[in-house]
C-alpha positions as YAML, in Angstrom:
chain: A
units: angstrom
residues:
- id: 1
  name: UNK
  ca: [-91.94, 267.38, 92.13]
- id: 2
  name: UNK
  ca: [-92.41, 264.64, 89.87]
- id: 3
  name: UNK
  ca: [-92.29, 265.32, 85.73]
- id: 4
  name: UNK
  ca: [-96.16, 264.63, 84.15]
- id: 5
  name: UNK
  ca: [-96.66, 263.97, 80.59]
- id: 6
  name: UNK
  ca: [-99.56, 263.43, 78.66]
- id: 7
  name: UNK
  ca: [-99.56, 262.96, 75.31]
- id: 8
  name: UNK
  ca: [-102.40, 265.20, 73.02]
- id: 9
  name: UNK
  ca: [-103.81, 265.44, 69.53]
- id: 10
  name: UNK
  ca: [-102.38, 268.52, 67.38]
- id: 11
  name: UNK
  ca: [-105.34, 270.60, 66.79]
- id: 12
  name: UNK
  ca: [-103.47, 271.62, 63.36]
- id: 13
  name: UNK
  ca: [-103.73, 268.56, 61.83]
- id: 14
  name: UNK
  ca: [-106.02, 267.71, 58.55]
- id: 15
  name: UNK
  ca: [-109.37, 265.47, 60.03]
- id: 16
  name: UNK
  ca: [-107.93, 262.48, 57.60]
- id: 17
  name: UNK
  ca: [-104.51, 262.29, 59.12]
- id: 18
  name: UNK
  ca: [-105.92, 262.47, 62.61]
- id: 19
  name: UNK
  ca: [-108.48, 259.67, 61.92]
- id: 20
  name: UNK
  ca: [-105.90, 257.52, 60.55]
- id: 21
  name: UNK
  ca: [-103.67, 258.17, 63.66]
- id: 22
  name: UNK
  ca: [-106.60, 257.70, 66.12]
- id: 23
  name: UNK
  ca: [-107.57, 254.23, 63.87]
- id: 24
  name: UNK
  ca: [-103.89, 253.07, 64.46]
- id: 25
  name: UNK
  ca: [-103.61, 253.73, 68.03]
- id: 26
  name: UNK
  ca: [-106.84, 251.72, 68.97]
- id: 27
  name: UNK
  ca: [-105.55, 249.08, 66.79]
- id: 28
  name: UNK
  ca: [-102.13, 248.71, 68.25]
- id: 29
  name: UNK
  ca: [-102.69, 249.18, 72.25]
- id: 30
  name: UNK
  ca: [-104.56, 252.38, 73.18]
- id: 31
  name: UNK
  ca: [-107.68, 251.39, 75.43]
- id: 32
  name: UNK
  ca: [-110.37, 253.20, 73.25]
- id: 33
  name: UNK
  ca: [-113.29, 251.73, 75.23]
- id: 34
  name: UNK
  ca: [-113.42, 255.02, 76.89]
- id: 35
  name: UNK
  ca: [-114.30, 256.96, 73.85]
- id: 36
  name: UNK
  ca: [-117.17, 254.77, 73.09]
- id: 37
  name: UNK
  ca: [-121.03, 256.06, 73.02]
- id: 38
  name: UNK
  ca: [-121.99, 255.75, 76.59]
- id: 39
  name: UNK
  ca: [-118.65, 255.95, 78.15]
- id: 40
  name: UNK
  ca: [-116.65, 258.45, 80.16]
- id: 41
  name: UNK
  ca: [-114.65, 260.30, 77.63]
- id: 42
  name: UNK
  ca: [-117.29, 259.73, 74.68]
- id: 43
  name: UNK
  ca: [-118.12, 263.75, 75.16]
- id: 44
  name: UNK
  ca: [-116.97, 265.99, 73.71]
- id: 45
  name: UNK
  ca: [-117.57, 264.11, 70.87]
- id: 46
  name: UNK
  ca: [-114.67, 265.17, 68.62]
- id: 47
  name: UNK
  ca: [-112.11, 263.51, 66.56]
- id: 48
  name: UNK
  ca: [-109.80, 265.75, 68.77]
- id: 49
  name: UNK
  ca: [-110.76, 264.74, 72.04]
- id: 50
  name: UNK
  ca: [-111.03, 261.09, 70.87]
- id: 51
  name: UNK
  ca: [-107.66, 260.88, 69.34]
- id: 52
  name: UNK
  ca: [-106.40, 262.59, 72.17]
- id: 53
  name: UNK
  ca: [-107.52, 259.94, 74.32]
- id: 54
  name: UNK
  ca: [-106.53, 257.23, 72.36]
- id: 55
  name: UNK
  ca: [-102.69, 258.71, 71.84]
- id: 56
  name: UNK
  ca: [-102.37, 259.37, 75.61]
- id: 57
  name: UNK
  ca: [-103.56, 255.75, 76.21]
- id: 58
  name: UNK
  ca: [-101.26, 254.39, 73.74]
- id: 59
  name: UNK
  ca: [-98.22, 256.46, 74.94]
- id: 60
  name: UNK
  ca: [-98.70, 255.63, 78.97]
- id: 61
  name: UNK
  ca: [-99.46, 252.04, 78.41]
- id: 62
  name: UNK
  ca: [-96.11, 251.67, 76.17]
- id: 63
  name: UNK
  ca: [-93.88, 254.42, 76.63]
- id: 64
  name: UNK
  ca: [-91.89, 252.35, 78.92]
- id: 65
  name: UNK
  ca: [-91.11, 250.25, 76.15]
- id: 66
  name: UNK
  ca: [-89.85, 253.15, 73.81]
- id: 67
  name: UNK
  ca: [-92.96, 254.17, 72.44]
- id: 68
  name: UNK
  ca: [-93.24, 257.83, 71.52]
- id: 69
  name: UNK
  ca: [-95.78, 260.58, 71.14]
- id: 70
  name: UNK
  ca: [-95.55, 260.87, 67.57]
- id: 71
  name: UNK
  ca: [-98.30, 259.48, 65.69]
- id: 72
  name: UNK
  ca: [-96.99, 260.54, 62.21]
- id: 73
  name: UNK
  ca: [-96.61, 264.35, 63.68]
- id: 74
  name: UNK
  ca: [-99.99, 264.15, 64.56]
- id: 75
  name: UNK
  ca: [-99.46, 264.38, 68.49]
- id: 76
  name: UNK
  ca: [-97.58, 266.38, 70.82]
- id: 77
  name: UNK
  ca: [-96.74, 266.19, 74.97]
- id: 78
  name: UNK
  ca: [-98.51, 268.54, 77.47]
- id: 79
  name: UNK
  ca: [-97.72, 269.19, 80.71]
- id: 80
  name: UNK
  ca: [-101.31, 270.02, 81.71]
- id: 81
  name: UNK
  ca: [-103.31, 267.12, 82.84]
- id: 82
  name: UNK
  ca: [-106.24, 267.05, 79.91]
- id: 83
  name: UNK
  ca: [-108.69, 264.72, 81.86]
- id: 84
  name: UNK
  ca: [-112.22, 266.52, 82.30]
- id: 85
  name: UNK
  ca: [-115.21, 265.49, 84.55]
- id: 86
  name: UNK
  ca: [-115.33, 261.75, 84.60]
- id: 87
  name: UNK
  ca: [-112.99, 261.61, 81.53]
- id: 88
  name: UNK
  ca: [-109.66, 260.65, 83.22]
- id: 89
  name: UNK
  ca: [-106.61, 260.78, 81.45]
- id: 90
  name: UNK
  ca: [-104.10, 258.02, 82.38]
- id: 91
  name: UNK
  ca: [-100.50, 258.96, 83.67]
- id: 92
  name: UNK
  ca: [-97.95, 256.06, 84.52]
- id: 93
  name: UNK
  ca: [-94.56, 257.74, 85.88]
...
């Protein structure tokens, strides 16, 4: 079986740090269009959910170039697919 991994926000991280990490991910290659209002991953509208989507987008797109799921210790790897409803979290082998 193929090992799958997704990068999600750590819920223990202070809000300010999580927001900084989310902004950085969106400015450095993550596809943050899906977490805008009226887009598939806007709801639930929480910082943790939005950060998880952005972190994973960045990680999946750039891991083959050496990117990690770190974000100043605001993120972690999970083997459980965080997709929900119409919000699909990308996975690139």
